[in-house]
Short mmCIF file of C-alpha atoms in Angstrom, two decimals:
data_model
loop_
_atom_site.label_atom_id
_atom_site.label_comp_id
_atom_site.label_asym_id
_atom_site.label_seq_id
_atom_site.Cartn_x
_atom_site.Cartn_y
_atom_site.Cartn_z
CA UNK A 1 98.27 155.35 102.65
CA UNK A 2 102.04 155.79 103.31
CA UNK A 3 101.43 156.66 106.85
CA UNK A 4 98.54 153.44 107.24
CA UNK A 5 101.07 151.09 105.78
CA UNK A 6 103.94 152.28 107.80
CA UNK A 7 102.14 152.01 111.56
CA UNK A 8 100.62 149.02 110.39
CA UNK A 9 103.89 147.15 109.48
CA UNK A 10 105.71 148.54 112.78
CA UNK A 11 102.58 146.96 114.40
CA UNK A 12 102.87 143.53 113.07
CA UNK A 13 106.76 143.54 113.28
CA UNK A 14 106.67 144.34 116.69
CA UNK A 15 104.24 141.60 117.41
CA UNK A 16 106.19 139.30 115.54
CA UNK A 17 109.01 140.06 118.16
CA UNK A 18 106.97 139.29 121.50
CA UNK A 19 105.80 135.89 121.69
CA UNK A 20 102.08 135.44 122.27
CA UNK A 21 101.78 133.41 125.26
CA UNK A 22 98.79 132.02 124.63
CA UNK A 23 100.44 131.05 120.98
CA UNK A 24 99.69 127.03 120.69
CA UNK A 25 100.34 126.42 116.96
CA UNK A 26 103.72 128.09 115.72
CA UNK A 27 104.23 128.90 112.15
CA UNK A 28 107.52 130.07 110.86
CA UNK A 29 108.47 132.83 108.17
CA UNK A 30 111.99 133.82 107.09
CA UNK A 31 111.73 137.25 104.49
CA UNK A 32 113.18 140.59 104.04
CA UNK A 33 112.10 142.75 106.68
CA UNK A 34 114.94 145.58 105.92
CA UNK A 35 116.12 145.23 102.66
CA UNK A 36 115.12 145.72 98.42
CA UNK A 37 111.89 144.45 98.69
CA UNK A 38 110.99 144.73 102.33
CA UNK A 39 108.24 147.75 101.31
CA UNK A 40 106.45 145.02 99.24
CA UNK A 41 107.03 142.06 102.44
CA UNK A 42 105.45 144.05 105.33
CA UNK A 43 102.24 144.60 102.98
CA UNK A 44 102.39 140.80 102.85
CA UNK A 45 102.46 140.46 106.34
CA UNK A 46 99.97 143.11 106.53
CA UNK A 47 97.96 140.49 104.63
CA UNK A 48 98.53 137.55 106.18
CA UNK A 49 98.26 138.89 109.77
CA UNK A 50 94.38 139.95 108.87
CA UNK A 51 93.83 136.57 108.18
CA UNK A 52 95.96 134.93 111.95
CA UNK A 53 94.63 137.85 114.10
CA UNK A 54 90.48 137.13 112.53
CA UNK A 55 91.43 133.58 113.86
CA UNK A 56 92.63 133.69 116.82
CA UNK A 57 89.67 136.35 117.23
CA UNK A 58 87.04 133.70 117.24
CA UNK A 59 89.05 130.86 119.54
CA UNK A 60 92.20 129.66 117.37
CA UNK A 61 92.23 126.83 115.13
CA UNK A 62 90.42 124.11 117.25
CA UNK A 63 90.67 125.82 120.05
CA UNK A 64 94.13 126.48 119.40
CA UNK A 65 96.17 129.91 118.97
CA UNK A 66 98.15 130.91 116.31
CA UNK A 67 101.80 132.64 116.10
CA UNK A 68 103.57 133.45 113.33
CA UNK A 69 107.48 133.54 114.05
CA UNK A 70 109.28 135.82 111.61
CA UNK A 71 113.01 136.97 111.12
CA UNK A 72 114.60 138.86 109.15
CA UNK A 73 116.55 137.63 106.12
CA UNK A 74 117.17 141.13 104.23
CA UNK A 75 116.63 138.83 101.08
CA UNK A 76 120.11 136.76 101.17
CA UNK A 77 119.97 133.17 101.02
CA UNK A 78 122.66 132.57 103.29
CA UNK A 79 120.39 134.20 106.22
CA UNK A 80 117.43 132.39 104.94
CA UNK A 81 118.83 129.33 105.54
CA UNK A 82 120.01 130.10 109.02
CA UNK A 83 116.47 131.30 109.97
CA UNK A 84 114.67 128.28 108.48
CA UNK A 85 116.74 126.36 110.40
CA UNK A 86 116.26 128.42 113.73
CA UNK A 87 112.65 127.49 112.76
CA UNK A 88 112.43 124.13 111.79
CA UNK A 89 114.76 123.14 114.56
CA UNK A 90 114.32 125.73 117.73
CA UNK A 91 111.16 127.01 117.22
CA UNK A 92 109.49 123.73 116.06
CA UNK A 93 107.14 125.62 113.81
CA UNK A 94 104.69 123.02 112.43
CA UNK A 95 105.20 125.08 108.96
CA UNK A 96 106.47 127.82 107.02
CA UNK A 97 105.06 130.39 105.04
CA UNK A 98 105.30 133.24 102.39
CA UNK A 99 109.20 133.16 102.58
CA UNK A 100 110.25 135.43 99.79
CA UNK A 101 112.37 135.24 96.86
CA UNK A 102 113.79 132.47 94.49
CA UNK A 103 117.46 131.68 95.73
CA UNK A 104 116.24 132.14 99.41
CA UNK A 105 113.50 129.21 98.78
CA UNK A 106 115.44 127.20 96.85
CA UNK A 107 118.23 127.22 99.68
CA UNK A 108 116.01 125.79 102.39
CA UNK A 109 114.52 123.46 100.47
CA UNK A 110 117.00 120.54 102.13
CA UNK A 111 116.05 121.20 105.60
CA UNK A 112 112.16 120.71 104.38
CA UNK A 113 112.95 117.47 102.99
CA UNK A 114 114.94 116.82 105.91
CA UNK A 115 112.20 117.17 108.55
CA UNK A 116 109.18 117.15 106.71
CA UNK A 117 108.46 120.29 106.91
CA UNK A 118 105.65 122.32 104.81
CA UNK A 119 106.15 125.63 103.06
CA UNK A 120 103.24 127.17 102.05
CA UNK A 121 102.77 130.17 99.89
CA UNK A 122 106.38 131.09 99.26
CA UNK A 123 106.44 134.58 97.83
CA UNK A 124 107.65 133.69 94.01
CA UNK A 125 106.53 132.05 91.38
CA UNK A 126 109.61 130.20 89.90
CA UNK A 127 109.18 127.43 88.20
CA UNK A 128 111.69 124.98 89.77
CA UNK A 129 109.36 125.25 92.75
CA UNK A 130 106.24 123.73 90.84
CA UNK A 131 108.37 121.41 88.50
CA UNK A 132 109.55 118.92 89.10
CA UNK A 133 107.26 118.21 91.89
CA UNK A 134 108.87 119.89 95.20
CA UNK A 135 107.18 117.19 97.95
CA UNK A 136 107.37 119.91 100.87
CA UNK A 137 106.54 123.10 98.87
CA UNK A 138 102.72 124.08 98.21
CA UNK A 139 102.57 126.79 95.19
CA UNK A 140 99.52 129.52 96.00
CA UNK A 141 100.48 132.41 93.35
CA UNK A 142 101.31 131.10 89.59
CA UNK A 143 104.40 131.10 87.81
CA UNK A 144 106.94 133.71 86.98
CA UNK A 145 107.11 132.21 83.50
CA UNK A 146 103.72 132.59 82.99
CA UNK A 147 103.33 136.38 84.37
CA UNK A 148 106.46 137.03 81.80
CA UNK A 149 105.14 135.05 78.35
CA UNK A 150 101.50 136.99 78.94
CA UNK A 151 103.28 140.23 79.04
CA UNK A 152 105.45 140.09 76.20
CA UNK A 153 102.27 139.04 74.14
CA UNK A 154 100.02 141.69 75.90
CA UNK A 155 102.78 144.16 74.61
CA UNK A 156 103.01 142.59 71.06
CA UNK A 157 99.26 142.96 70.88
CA UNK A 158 99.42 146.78 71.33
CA UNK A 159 101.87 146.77 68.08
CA UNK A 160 104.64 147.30 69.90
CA UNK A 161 107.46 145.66 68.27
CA UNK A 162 110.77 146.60 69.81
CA UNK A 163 111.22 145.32 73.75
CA UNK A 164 114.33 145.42 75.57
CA UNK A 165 114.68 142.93 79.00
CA UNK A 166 116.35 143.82 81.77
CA UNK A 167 116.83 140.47 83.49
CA UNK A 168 118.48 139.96 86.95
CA UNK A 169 121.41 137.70 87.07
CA UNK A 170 120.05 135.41 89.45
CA UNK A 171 118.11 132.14 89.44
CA UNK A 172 114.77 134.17 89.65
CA UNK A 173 115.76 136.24 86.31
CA UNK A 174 116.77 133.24 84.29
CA UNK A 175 113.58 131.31 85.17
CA UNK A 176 111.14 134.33 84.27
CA UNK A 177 113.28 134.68 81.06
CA UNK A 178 112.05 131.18 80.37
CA UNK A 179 108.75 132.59 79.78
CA UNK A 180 109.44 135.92 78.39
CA UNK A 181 111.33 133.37 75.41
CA UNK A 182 108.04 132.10 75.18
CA UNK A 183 106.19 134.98 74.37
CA UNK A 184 108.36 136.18 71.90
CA UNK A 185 108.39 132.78 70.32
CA UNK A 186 104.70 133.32 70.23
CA UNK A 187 104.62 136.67 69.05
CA UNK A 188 107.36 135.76 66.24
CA UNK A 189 109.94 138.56 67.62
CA UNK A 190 113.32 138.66 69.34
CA UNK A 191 114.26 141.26 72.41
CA UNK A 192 115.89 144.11 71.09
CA UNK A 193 118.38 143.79 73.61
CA UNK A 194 118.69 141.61 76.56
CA UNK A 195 121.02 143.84 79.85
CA UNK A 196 122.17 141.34 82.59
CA UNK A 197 121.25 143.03 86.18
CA UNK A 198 122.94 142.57 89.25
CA UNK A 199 120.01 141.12 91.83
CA UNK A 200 121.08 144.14 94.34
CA UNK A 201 123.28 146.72 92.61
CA UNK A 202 122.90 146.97 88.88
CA UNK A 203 125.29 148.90 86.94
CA UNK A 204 122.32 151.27 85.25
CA UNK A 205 125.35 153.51 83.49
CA UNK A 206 125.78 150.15 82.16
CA UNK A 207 122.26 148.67 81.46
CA UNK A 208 120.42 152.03 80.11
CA UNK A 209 122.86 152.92 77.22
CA UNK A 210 121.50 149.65 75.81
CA UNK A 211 117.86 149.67 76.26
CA UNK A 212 118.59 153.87 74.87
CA UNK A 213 120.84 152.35 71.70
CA UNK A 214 118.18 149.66 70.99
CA UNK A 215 115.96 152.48 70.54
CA UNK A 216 113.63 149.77 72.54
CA UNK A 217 109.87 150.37 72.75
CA UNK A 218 109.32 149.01 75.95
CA UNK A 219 111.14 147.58 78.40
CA UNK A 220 110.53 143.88 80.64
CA UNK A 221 111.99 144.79 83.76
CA UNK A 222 112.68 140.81 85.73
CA UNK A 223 113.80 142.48 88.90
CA UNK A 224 113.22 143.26 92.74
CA UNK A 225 112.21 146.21 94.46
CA UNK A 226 114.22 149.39 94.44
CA UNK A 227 116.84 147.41 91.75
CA UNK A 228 113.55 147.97 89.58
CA UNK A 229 112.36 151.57 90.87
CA UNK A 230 116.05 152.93 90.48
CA UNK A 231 116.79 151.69 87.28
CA UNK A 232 113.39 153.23 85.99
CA UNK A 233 114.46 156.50 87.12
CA UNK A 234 117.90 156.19 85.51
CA UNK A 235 115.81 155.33 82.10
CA UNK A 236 113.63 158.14 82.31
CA UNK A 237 116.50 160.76 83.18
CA UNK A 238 118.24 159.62 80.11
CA UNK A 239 115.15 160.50 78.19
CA UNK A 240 113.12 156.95 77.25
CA UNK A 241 109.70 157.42 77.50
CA UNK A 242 109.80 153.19 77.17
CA UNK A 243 106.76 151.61 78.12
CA UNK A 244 108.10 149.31 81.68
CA UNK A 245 106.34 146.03 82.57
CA UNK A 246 107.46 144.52 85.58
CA UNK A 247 106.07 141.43 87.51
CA UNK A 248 103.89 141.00 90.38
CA UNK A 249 106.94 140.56 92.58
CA UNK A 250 106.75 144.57 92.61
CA UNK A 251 103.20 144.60 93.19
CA UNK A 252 102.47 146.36 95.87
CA UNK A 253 102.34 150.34 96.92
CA UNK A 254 105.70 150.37 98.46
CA UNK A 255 107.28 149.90 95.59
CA UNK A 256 104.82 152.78 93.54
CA UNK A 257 105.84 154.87 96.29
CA UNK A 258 109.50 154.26 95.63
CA UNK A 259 108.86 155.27 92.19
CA UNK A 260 107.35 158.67 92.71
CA UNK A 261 106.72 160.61 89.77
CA UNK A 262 108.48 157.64 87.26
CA UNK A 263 105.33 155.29 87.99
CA UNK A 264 102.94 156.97 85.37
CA UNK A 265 102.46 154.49 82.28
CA UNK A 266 104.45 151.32 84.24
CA UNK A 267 102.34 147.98 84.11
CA UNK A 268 102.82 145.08 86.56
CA UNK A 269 101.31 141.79 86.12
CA UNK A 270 99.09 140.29 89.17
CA UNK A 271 98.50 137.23 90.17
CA UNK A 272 95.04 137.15 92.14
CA UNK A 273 92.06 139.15 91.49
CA UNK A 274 92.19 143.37 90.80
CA UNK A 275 91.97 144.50 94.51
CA UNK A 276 89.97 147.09 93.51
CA UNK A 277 87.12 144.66 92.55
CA UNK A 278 85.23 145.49 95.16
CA UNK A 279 82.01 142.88 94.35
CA UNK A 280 84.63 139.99 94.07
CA UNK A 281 84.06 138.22 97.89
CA UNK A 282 87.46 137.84 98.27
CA UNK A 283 88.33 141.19 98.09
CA UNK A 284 85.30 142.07 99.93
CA UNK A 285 86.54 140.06 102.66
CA UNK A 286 89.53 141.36 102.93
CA UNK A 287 88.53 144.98 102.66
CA UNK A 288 85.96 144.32 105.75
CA UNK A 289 89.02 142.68 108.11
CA UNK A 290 91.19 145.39 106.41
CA UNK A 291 88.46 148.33 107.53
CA UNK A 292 88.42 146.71 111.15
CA UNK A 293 91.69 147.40 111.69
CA UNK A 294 92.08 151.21 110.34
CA UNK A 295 92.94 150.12 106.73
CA UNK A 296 91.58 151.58 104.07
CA UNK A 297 92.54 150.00 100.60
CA UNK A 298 94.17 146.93 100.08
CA UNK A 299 96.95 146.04 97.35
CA UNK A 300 98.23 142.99 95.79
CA UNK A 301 101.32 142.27 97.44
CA UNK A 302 98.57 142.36 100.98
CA UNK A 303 96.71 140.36 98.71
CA UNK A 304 98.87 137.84 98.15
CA UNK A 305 99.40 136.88 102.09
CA UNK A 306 96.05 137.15 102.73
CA UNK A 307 95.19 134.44 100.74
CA UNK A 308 98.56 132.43 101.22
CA UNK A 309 97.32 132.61 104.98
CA UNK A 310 94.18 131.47 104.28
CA UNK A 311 95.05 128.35 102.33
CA UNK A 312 97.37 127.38 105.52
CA UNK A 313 94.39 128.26 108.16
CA UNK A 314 92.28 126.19 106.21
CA UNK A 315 94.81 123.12 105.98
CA UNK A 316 95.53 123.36 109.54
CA UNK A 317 91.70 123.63 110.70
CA UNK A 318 90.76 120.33 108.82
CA UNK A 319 93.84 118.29 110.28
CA UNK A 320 92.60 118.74 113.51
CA UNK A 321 93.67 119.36 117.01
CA UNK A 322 97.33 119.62 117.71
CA UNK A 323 98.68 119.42 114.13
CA UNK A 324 101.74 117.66 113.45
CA UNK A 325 104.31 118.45 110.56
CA UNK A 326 103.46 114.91 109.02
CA UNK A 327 99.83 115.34 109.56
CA UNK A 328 99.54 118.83 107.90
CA UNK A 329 101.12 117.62 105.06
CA UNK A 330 99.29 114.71 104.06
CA UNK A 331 95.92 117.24 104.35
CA UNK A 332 97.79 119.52 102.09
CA UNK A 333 98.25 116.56 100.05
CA UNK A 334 94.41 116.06 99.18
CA UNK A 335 93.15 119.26 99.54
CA UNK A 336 90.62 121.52 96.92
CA UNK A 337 89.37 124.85 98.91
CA UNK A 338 87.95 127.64 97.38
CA UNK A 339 89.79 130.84 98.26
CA UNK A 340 86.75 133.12 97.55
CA UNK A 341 84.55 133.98 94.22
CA UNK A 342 86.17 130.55 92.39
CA UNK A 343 89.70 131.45 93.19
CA UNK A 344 90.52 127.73 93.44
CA UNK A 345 93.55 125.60 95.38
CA UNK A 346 93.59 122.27 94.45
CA UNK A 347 96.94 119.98 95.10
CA UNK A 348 97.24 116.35 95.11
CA UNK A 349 100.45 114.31 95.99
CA UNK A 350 101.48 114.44 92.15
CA UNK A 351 100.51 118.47 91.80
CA UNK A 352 101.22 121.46 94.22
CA UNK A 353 100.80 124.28 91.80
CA UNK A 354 97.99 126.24 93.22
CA UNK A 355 96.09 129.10 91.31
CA UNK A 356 96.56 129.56 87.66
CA UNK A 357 95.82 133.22 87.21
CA UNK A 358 97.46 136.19 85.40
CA UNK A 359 96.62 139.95 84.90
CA UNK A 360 97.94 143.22 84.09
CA UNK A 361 97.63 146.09 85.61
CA UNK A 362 98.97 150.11 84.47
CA UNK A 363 100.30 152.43 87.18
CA UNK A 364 99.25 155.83 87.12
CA UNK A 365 100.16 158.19 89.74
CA UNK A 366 100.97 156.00 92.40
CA UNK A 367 98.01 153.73 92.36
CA UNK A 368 96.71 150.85 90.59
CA UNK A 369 94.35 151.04 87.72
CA UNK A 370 92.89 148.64 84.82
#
């Protein structure tokens, strides 16, 4: 799987680099291509590019081909706002989609209101994005806060009682700990300890000695990428067998891989359908494109852009021929379009939330199981 997912990304990045000549609608995505969570991006792409090469496959979009433009941001805002606005105003993309992470959406968010400009898909689920109302932003995945309230109760309900958070110290950790506060709330308990986490380079010498001292039970982990896998590694060498539940930010193989022999026992919430559901006609679909191309499994992080991809496909077929930014939104703006097997988009000029839909899922040696 390593090697599939490896040739496979190279593929798609390398695409990504050449223009397609033939390329007639232009859409634009700024993500980390070389940094924390770039293992968990490229299966993404992998994802969404199933979807863009199926379509321009049969003819393009009314007749028209598809490109998506995509540069490197190595997940720091500063470089996602550059490249949004490379997009927006050099490439004239007619939209964006699945840029990734919190601060790096919230950042370009200005030059979408500025020229009317549609993200959809972005790869998190904070909350700011869904409320208030962002005009320019359509939601596909649900929200951080949700993924974190449903696995502090899914740990309360297996009688564990003592559950440390690791929460980054970013805009993305303080928003999921919005719904982790929830949970406990719900489940009448308070974190045993709560270890602030640099969004790059936590201090674990710092961070474990807490979660250790608090004798914790299990262990939230609101984090990205290898600032997850590494600190997991540094709790297991100190001896905490811990139960770690991460979010579906992580949830894709890269980062399992990353964790080698530290993944047994670690859940991670999901936000579409178990991709291992193999009578579900999503996942169907995507496992038949997936096949066609030399891939064998899927995951949910592929997952995720696949249907993000779709959703935008979908938007841009009913607008018409030669879509314009303004025209593509006010589609988006009445749309209802169903994903596969009831997975459900609805948004409406008052609601851009997308699908409502959390589940867990436990690690165990490198892959994904219920």
């Amino acid at each position: 799987m390593k090697t599939m997912f490896a040739s496979c990304a190279a593929a798609l990045l390398l695409a990504a680099v050449v223009p397609a000549a033939s390329a007639q609608i232009l859409i634009g995505q700024s993500a980390d291509l070389s940094g924390p969570v770039s293992a968990s991006v490229k299966e993404t792409i992998l994802g969404s590019q199933l979807v863009i090469d199926q379509v321009n496959a049969q003819g393009g979009i009314n007749g028209e081909q598809v490109e998506v433009i995509r540069l490197d941001d190595g997940l720091d805002a500063k470089r996602s706002l550059e490249n949004t606005r490379i997009l927006i105003e050099d490439k004239k993309v007619v939209a964006l989609l699945l840029n990734r992470g919190t601060p790096n959406t919230i950042a370009v968010i200005p030059l979408l209101d500025k020229y009317g400009v549609a993200l959809v898909g972005p790869s998190t689920g904070a909350m700011v994005l869904h409320k208030p109302l962002q005009k320019n932003i359509f939601n596909v995945r649900s929200t951080y806060q949700r993924e974190a309230e449903k696995a502090v109760q899914h740990l309360q309900t297996t009688g564990i009682q003592r559950i440390a958070v690791v929460q980054a110290d970013d805009s993305f950790g303080k928003d999921a700990m919005e719904g982790a506060n929830k949970g406990f709330e719900k489940a009448n308990l308070k974190p045993a300890v709560v270890a602030l986490a640099d969004r790059s380079k936590p201090d674990y010498a710092a961070i474990v000695p807490q979660i250790t001292k608090a004798n914790a039970q299990a262990v939230l982990w609101i984090g990205s990428g290898t600032a997850v896998t590494e600190g997991v590694k540094a709790l297991r060498a100190a001896g905490s067998a811990a139960q770690i539940i991460t979010l579906s930010n992580n949830a894709a193989s890269g980062f399992i891989k990353e964790l080698g022999s530290a993944s047994a026992g670690v859940i991670i919430t999901q936000v579409l359908p178990y991709e291992r559901s193999f009578g579900h006609p999503m996942i169907k679909e995507a496992m038949a494109l997936a096949k066609a191309k030399g891939q064998n499994e899927l995951s949910p992080a592929l997952l995720e852009g696949f249907v993000a991809t779709k959703v935008l496909v979908e938007a841009l077929r009913r607008t018409g021929p030669k879509p314009t930014r303004a025209k593509l939104i006010a589609t988006l703006n009445s749309f209802q379009y169903d994903a596969g097997g009831g997975v459900e988009v609805t948004y409406s000029p008052t609601d851009h939330s997308g699908i409502d839909y959390v589940d867990l899922s436990i690690v165990s040696e490198g892959r994904f199981k219920r």
